[in-house]
Amino acid sequence: MSAPVYLRRPPDWEEHEKPTLPGSPAMIHHPPWERACYALVAVLVGLAGGLGNALFTANLPTIQGQSGLTPSEAMWLQGAYIGFNVTANLLIYKFRQQYGMRLFTEIGLGAYALLSVLHLLLGSPQSLLLLRAASGLAAAACTTLCTLYMLQAAPRIHVPKMLVLGIGITQLATPLAWIISPGLLDHGQWHNLYHLEAGLALIAFAAVVLLKLPAGVHIQSFERLDFLSAALLIPGVALLVAVLVQGTTRWWLDAPELAWMLVGAIVLLTAGLYLEHHRRNPMLQTRWFTQSASVRFVIGAIVLRFLTTEQSYGVVGMLRTLGMTPEQMQPLFGVILAGTLAGIAASALTINMETMRRQLIAALLLLGTAALLDFGRSSLDRPADFYLSQFLAAAGAGIFMGPLMLLGLIQGLKQGPNYMITVIIAISMTQTLGGLAGSAALGTYQIYREQAYSVAITRHINPVDPQVAARLQQQQQALAGQVADPALRSALGAAQLAQIARREANVSAFNEVFHIVAMIGFGYLAWALFQARRAKWAASIAAMRSRWRSIGDASGEIGTDAAIAATPESGQQAPPMPAR
């Protein structure tokens, strides 16, 4: 690749102040009070980027009911957020290289705040769809900006720790949303959620304008073919997201339009990747994905993200099935928040080049153990019964993101600056689409098993059976004070018994979800330990061969010296052989 074209003359930085990459701010000295301000802005921006969608997800049934949306329409809102969030990273990296991160953030946060206020005025499904799309765009910018601000909060020697903290802040949004949602909804309808979302966006917008990041290096980054690649890849990813969010709602085989969307996604993504593969200066280094180390990294990132869906889909879904409300789940998410903070703190305090992989192993162990502890739940379990398992799961989730990001950045820097956008996109895709695909896969499996259990349970509900007849009689007696008609009482009692049977079928299906997540977690943990041991064996064998080679070379040198010493010097006559 040709040398970069600088758009501005770089300042005369000291060597330790220079930014690592174009588009990144310089690491200049700040007084302690200013470093504290950078840390506070990082927390504010990180929460502003993630809290809006977390509030929406936590209160989706309430918003869906108050807005008069069908389940399919509600999932389109989730798809709009995820589609814009995951594809924004295709442009953010090059945009900040050429124009700076602050401009992109001001555009993203400004549009987000404007649409939040607009939705408060209109309150229509169309404005809500636009708001969710803007929220995804702003969240992508805020995640990067949060990390960049947190890096300014400490000297350069602490970059790994600050990176872990910056990434970890965005993970706090989900438990915080569940904790504060009941209080917001107690004093009004959905408007309070968007008052908070709009307020956070406006405050974050003001903060990044007042406290600016240090200047960086700006280079000519965009090329004409970048926009053609984006025009192919972004709609392709958006169609793939649409298929994943709608698959379990409309069911995979019952909606032909999902098949056409999947075909469109495959065609567009294939064309975009083909173009990138044959470009001189591609955005995505497709050959990076063919390296064995890269393949292992991507698989590991997907598996770790998949394991976290045991909490977001499995536990939350099961508790909702059992009728638990956000108020009842509030203490559980307090425990999850504590576990996430503990995981982030443990990772930040211990991270270095030697412990990164150990932290990922520890995260795998914690996530797998949490799923194993949740296996065997019953309909009598309540949020308090999940405290231990979900604390472990939250700690594992808090641990793995920092070292995963750092490991990816190190792999990208080894290949060169041109590979950084590839690594960033790979991490973003594995975490966003990995979580979405994990929820879709577990949701499909849970629905399939629930149907099987429902059939098996219903088959044994025979009104002639004395136990079934006694249970129906109990149901009818409980309704006697409310319903006078005996026939209607009998029908309602049978319906309640069928509802109880379906609840038990759902609980059994969720137990299978926990079981399969635990199996995948411990299976991948065993494979990762085997790969680590194998790499250690290979390194020891290579060291042994090198040692023997050096010994052999030394022996050869000694033998050569002895031969030279025994050979007559040039110009001298060899001594006569002794007579017999």
mmCIF file of C-alpha atoms in Angstrom, residues 61 333 415 460:
data_model
loop_
_atom_site.group_PDB
_atom_site.id
_atom_site.type_symbol
_atom_site.label_atom_id
_atom_site.label_comp_id
_atom_site.label_asym_id
_atom_site.label_seq_id
_atom_site.Cartn_x
_atom_site.Cartn_y
_atom_site.Cartn_z
ATOM 1 C CA PRO A 61 -43.538 -6.212 26.440
ATOM 2 C CA PHE A 333 -30.105 -7.656 38.195
ATOM 3 C CA GLN A 415 -0.205 -7.628 10.418
ATOM 4 C CA HIS A 460 -51.139 -38.001 29.782
#
